[in-house]
Amino acid sequence: MQSKQLKQWIRNGGEPECIIMTCSESSMYQPEIKVHDKFEPITDAQGNNMHFNSLVNTKNELKKIGFTKAVLELDVTSDEMLGEPIVAEDCFQRMEITL
């Protein structure tokens, strides 16, 4: 969904769920919103998926759109204590953050 449409949705009282996807080995953050029970990326006016190189930049842009909170979803591909792969259902850490 385009950020412009999303701003309008929020201004009209909508409260879409927003997650920020990132991987523990990466410094890239991609915000997504839940539409019709599935998550899709937020896009700019040219249709490009929005992504940012820091959590601060991500939070600032989401505030401009109108969000007040989001869930940071961190994909952890290995157990950092043991250095071993972990099972799929254990690979995400979710943290609610205030914007």
Backbone as JSON, one array per atom type, in Angstrom:
{
  "sequence": "MQSKQLKQWIRNGGEPECIIMTCSESSMYQPEIKVHDKFEPITDAQGNNMHFNSLVNTKNELKKIGFTKAVLELDVTSDEMLGEPIVAEDCFQRMEITL",
  "N": [[0.85, -1.17, 0.0], [0.53, 2.23, -0.79], [2.27, 4.89, 0.81], [0.97, 7.34, 0.88], [-1.77, 6.67, 0.62], [-2.01, 5.25, 2.96], [-1.56, 7.22, 4.93], [-3.92, 8.69, 4.63], [-5.83, 6.77, 5.34], [-5.21, 6.39, 8.07], [-5.66, 9.0, 9.01], [-8.41, 9.09, 8.72], [-9.28, 7.61, 10.82], [-8.5, 4.95, 10.82], [-6.67, 2.15, 12.1], [-4.26, 0.57, 11.28], [-2.3, -2.42, 11.64], [1.15, -2.37, 12.13], [4.26, -3.68, 11.22], [7.8, -3.91, 11.59], [10.11, -5.27, 9.68], [13.16, -7.0, 10.08], [16.45, -8.43, 9.94], [18.69, -10.25, 12.0], [21.3, -10.23, 11.07], [21.47, -8.03, 9.49], [21.27, -4.53, 8.57], [19.01, -3.41, 7.62], [15.74, -2.18, 7.45], [12.36, -2.9, 6.99], [9.22, -1.61, 6.76], [5.93, -2.94, 7.16], [2.41, -3.39, 6.59], [-0.69, -4.65, 7.88], [-3.12, -5.87, 5.82], [-6.24, -6.98, 4.99], [-5.83, -9.39, 6.48], [-3.19, -10.15, 5.86], [0.29, -9.36, 5.61], [1.76, -6.59, 3.93], [4.2, -4.73, 2.07], [4.96, -1.25, 2.68], [4.75, 1.24, 0.27], [6.42, 3.73, -1.78], [5.61, 6.74, -3.7], [6.38, 5.99, -6.25], [6.01, 3.31, -6.28], [7.93, 1.72, -5.13], [9.19, -0.47, -2.63], [9.33, 0.63, 0.7], [12.26, 1.02, 2.59], [14.76, 1.15, 5.13], [17.92, 2.23, 6.53], [18.32, 2.36, 9.21], [16.87, 1.99, 12.47], [15.99, 4.32, 13.66], [15.56, 6.08, 11.47], [13.49, 4.65, 10.26], [11.47, 4.74, 12.23], [11.03, 7.54, 12.3], [9.96, 8.03, 9.74], [7.63, 6.47, 9.83], [6.25, 7.84, 11.81], [5.71, 10.23, 10.44], [3.84, 9.28, 8.63], [1.77, 8.7, 10.33], [1.63, 6.78, 12.28], [1.7, 5.59, 15.68], [2.74, 3.55, 17.05], [4.49, 0.44, 16.58], [5.42, -2.92, 15.67], [8.46, -4.42, 16.12], [9.93, -6.86, 14.28], [12.21, -9.23, 14.54], [14.24, -11.29, 12.73], [15.88, -14.04, 13.64], [18.41, -16.05, 12.77], [20.15, -17.93, 13.84], [21.16, -19.58, 16.87], [22.65, -17.52, 19.01], [24.21, -18.08, 21.22], [25.08, -20.7, 20.9], [25.69, -20.83, 18.24], [24.3, -22.29, 16.42], [21.85, -23.37, 13.97], [18.36, -22.54, 14.4], [15.01, -23.72, 15.07], [12.23, -23.04, 12.84], [9.87, -21.91, 14.04], [10.9, -20.66, 16.25], [12.43, -18.57, 15.39], [11.79, -15.86, 15.31], [11.78, -12.76, 16.97], [9.66, -10.64, 18.67], [8.94, -7.28, 19.32], [7.15, -4.7, 20.78], [7.18, -1.32, 19.88], [7.23, 2.15, 20.7], [6.54, 4.98, 18.76]],
  "CA": [[0.0, 0.0, 0.0], [1.3, 3.46, -0.86], [2.29, 5.66, 2.06], [-0.04, 8.4, 0.76], [-3.05, 6.04, 0.95], [-1.94, 4.87, 4.36], [-1.77, 8.45, 5.7], [-5.34, 9.01, 4.56], [-6.52, 5.74, 6.12], [-4.99, 6.7, 9.48], [-6.37, 10.26, 9.29], [-9.85, 8.8, 8.77], [-9.58, 6.79, 11.99], [-7.98, 3.59, 10.7], [-5.55, 1.78, 12.97], [-3.65, -0.65, 10.74], [-1.17, -3.01, 12.37], [2.4, -2.15, 11.42], [5.45, -4.38, 11.71], [9.05, -3.52, 10.96], [10.87, -6.5, 9.48], [14.6, -6.9, 9.97], [17.17, -9.68, 10.21], [19.77, -9.99, 12.96], [22.56, -10.04, 10.35], [21.28, -6.94, 8.54], [20.91, -3.22, 9.12], [17.94, -2.93, 6.76], [14.44, -2.26, 8.11], [11.27, -2.75, 6.04], [7.91, -1.57, 7.4], [4.82, -3.58, 6.46], [1.13, -3.23, 7.28], [-1.63, -5.76, 7.72], [-4.29, -5.54, 5.01], [-7.0, -8.21, 4.71], [-5.21, -10.51, 7.2], [-1.83, -10.49, 5.45], [1.17, -8.2, 5.63], [2.31, -6.15, 2.66], [5.12, -3.61, 2.28], [4.54, 0.13, 2.41], [5.46, 1.69, -0.93], [6.45, 5.17, -2.03], [4.78, 7.18, -4.83], [6.82, 5.28, -7.46], [5.72, 1.89, -6.12], [9.08, 1.01, -4.54], [9.05, -0.81, -1.21], [10.1, 1.48, 1.61], [13.2, 0.35, 3.49], [15.62, 2.14, 5.76], [19.16, 1.65, 7.04], [18.39, 2.44, 10.67], [15.57, 1.97, 13.14], [15.61, 5.72, 13.89], [14.97, 6.57, 10.21], [12.22, 3.94, 10.07], [10.51, 5.31, 13.18], [10.71, 8.9, 11.87], [9.08, 7.98, 8.57], [6.33, 5.95, 10.26], [5.59, 8.95, 12.51], [5.2, 11.14, 9.41], [2.65, 8.66, 8.05], [0.71, 8.81, 11.32], [1.69, 5.69, 13.26], [2.18, 5.91, 17.02], [3.42, 2.35, 17.55], [4.73, -0.62, 15.6], [6.06, -4.11, 16.23], [9.72, -4.76, 15.48], [10.04, -8.31, 14.16], [13.61, -9.55, 14.27], [14.46, -12.66, 12.27], [17.14, -14.54, 14.2], [18.62, -17.3, 12.04], [20.93, -18.93, 14.59], [21.27, -19.38, 18.31], [23.91, -16.8, 19.17], [25.01, -18.7, 22.27], [25.66, -21.95, 20.42], [26.07, -20.7, 16.85], [23.61, -23.34, 15.66], [20.55, -22.99, 13.44], [17.23, -22.79, 15.28], [13.81, -24.13, 14.34], [11.51, -21.92, 12.23], [8.92, -21.22, 14.93], [11.64, -19.93, 17.28], [13.39, -17.65, 14.78], [11.37, -14.47, 15.34], [11.58, -12.05, 18.23], [8.74, -9.53, 18.42], [8.97, -6.26, 20.37], [6.35, -3.52, 20.46], [7.92, -0.08, 20.11], [6.48, 3.4, 20.58], [7.21, 5.84, 17.78]],
  "C": [[0.89, 1.24, 0.0], [1.18, 4.25, 0.44], [1.23, 6.76, 2.04], [-1.43, 7.86, 1.12], [-3.12, 5.71, 2.44], [-2.16, 6.07, 5.28], [-3.26, 8.79, 5.77], [-6.16, 8.04, 5.4], [-6.42, 6.05, 7.62], [-5.72, 7.98, 9.87], [-7.88, 10.06, 9.44], [-10.21, 7.83, 9.89], [-9.11, 5.35, 11.91], [-6.8, 3.36, 11.63], [-4.9, 0.5, 12.45], [-2.47, -1.11, 11.59], [0.08, -2.85, 11.52], [3.5, -2.99, 12.06], [6.66, -3.85, 10.95], [9.89, -4.79, 10.89], [12.36, -6.19, 9.39], [15.21, -8.25, 10.3], [18.35, -9.35, 11.12], [21.12, -9.74, 12.28], [22.52, -8.83, 9.42], [21.01, -5.63, 9.27], [19.84, -2.58, 8.24], [16.6, -3.18, 7.46], [13.35, -2.0, 7.07], [9.94, -2.75, 6.78], [6.84, -2.22, 6.52], [3.55, -3.35, 7.27], [0.23, -4.41, 6.97], [-2.87, -5.25, 6.98], [-4.97, -6.86, 4.65], [-6.28, -9.45, 5.23], [-3.87, -10.96, 6.66], [-1.0, -9.2, 5.4], [1.68, -7.89, 4.24], [3.19, -4.93, 2.91], [4.44, -2.26, 2.04], [5.39, 0.61, 1.24], [5.45, 3.21, -1.02], [5.6, 5.49, -3.26], [5.15, 6.48, -6.14], [6.55, 3.78, -7.39], [6.86, 1.07, -5.56], [8.81, 0.72, -3.07], [9.92, 0.12, -0.37], [11.01, 0.6, 2.45], [14.22, 1.38, 3.95], [16.84, 1.45, 6.35], [19.34, 1.82, 8.54], [16.98, 2.43, 11.24], [15.08, 3.4, 13.39], [14.95, 6.29, 12.64], [13.61, 5.93, 9.96], [11.15, 4.55, 10.96], [10.08, 6.72, 12.75], [9.74, 8.9, 10.7], [7.7, 7.46, 8.95], [5.55, 7.01, 11.04], [4.98, 9.93, 11.52], [3.91, 10.6, 8.78], [1.48, 8.74, 9.02], [0.69, 7.7, 12.35], [2.18, 6.2, 14.61], [2.9, 4.73, 17.65], [3.58, 1.37, 16.39], [5.34, -1.8, 16.35], [7.33, -4.37, 15.43], [9.82, -6.28, 15.47], [11.43, -8.65, 13.65], [13.72, -11.02, 13.92], [15.85, -13.09, 12.73], [17.38, -15.92, 13.6], [19.45, -18.33, 12.78], [20.94, -18.57, 16.06], [22.64, -18.76, 18.57], [24.8, -17.39, 20.25], [25.75, -19.93, 21.75], [26.16, -21.85, 18.98], [25.42, -21.75, 15.96], [22.3, -22.82, 15.11], [19.44, -23.31, 14.45], [16.0, -23.12, 14.45], [12.99, -22.91, 13.94], [10.61, -21.18, 13.2], [9.61, -20.42, 16.03], [12.5, -18.81, 16.7], [12.97, -16.19, 14.79], [11.27, -13.95, 16.77], [10.72, -10.84, 17.9], [8.76, -8.58, 19.61], [8.1, -5.09, 19.94], [7.16, -2.28, 20.81], [6.98, 1.11, 19.94], [7.25, 4.31, 19.65], [7.28, 7.28, 18.24]]
}
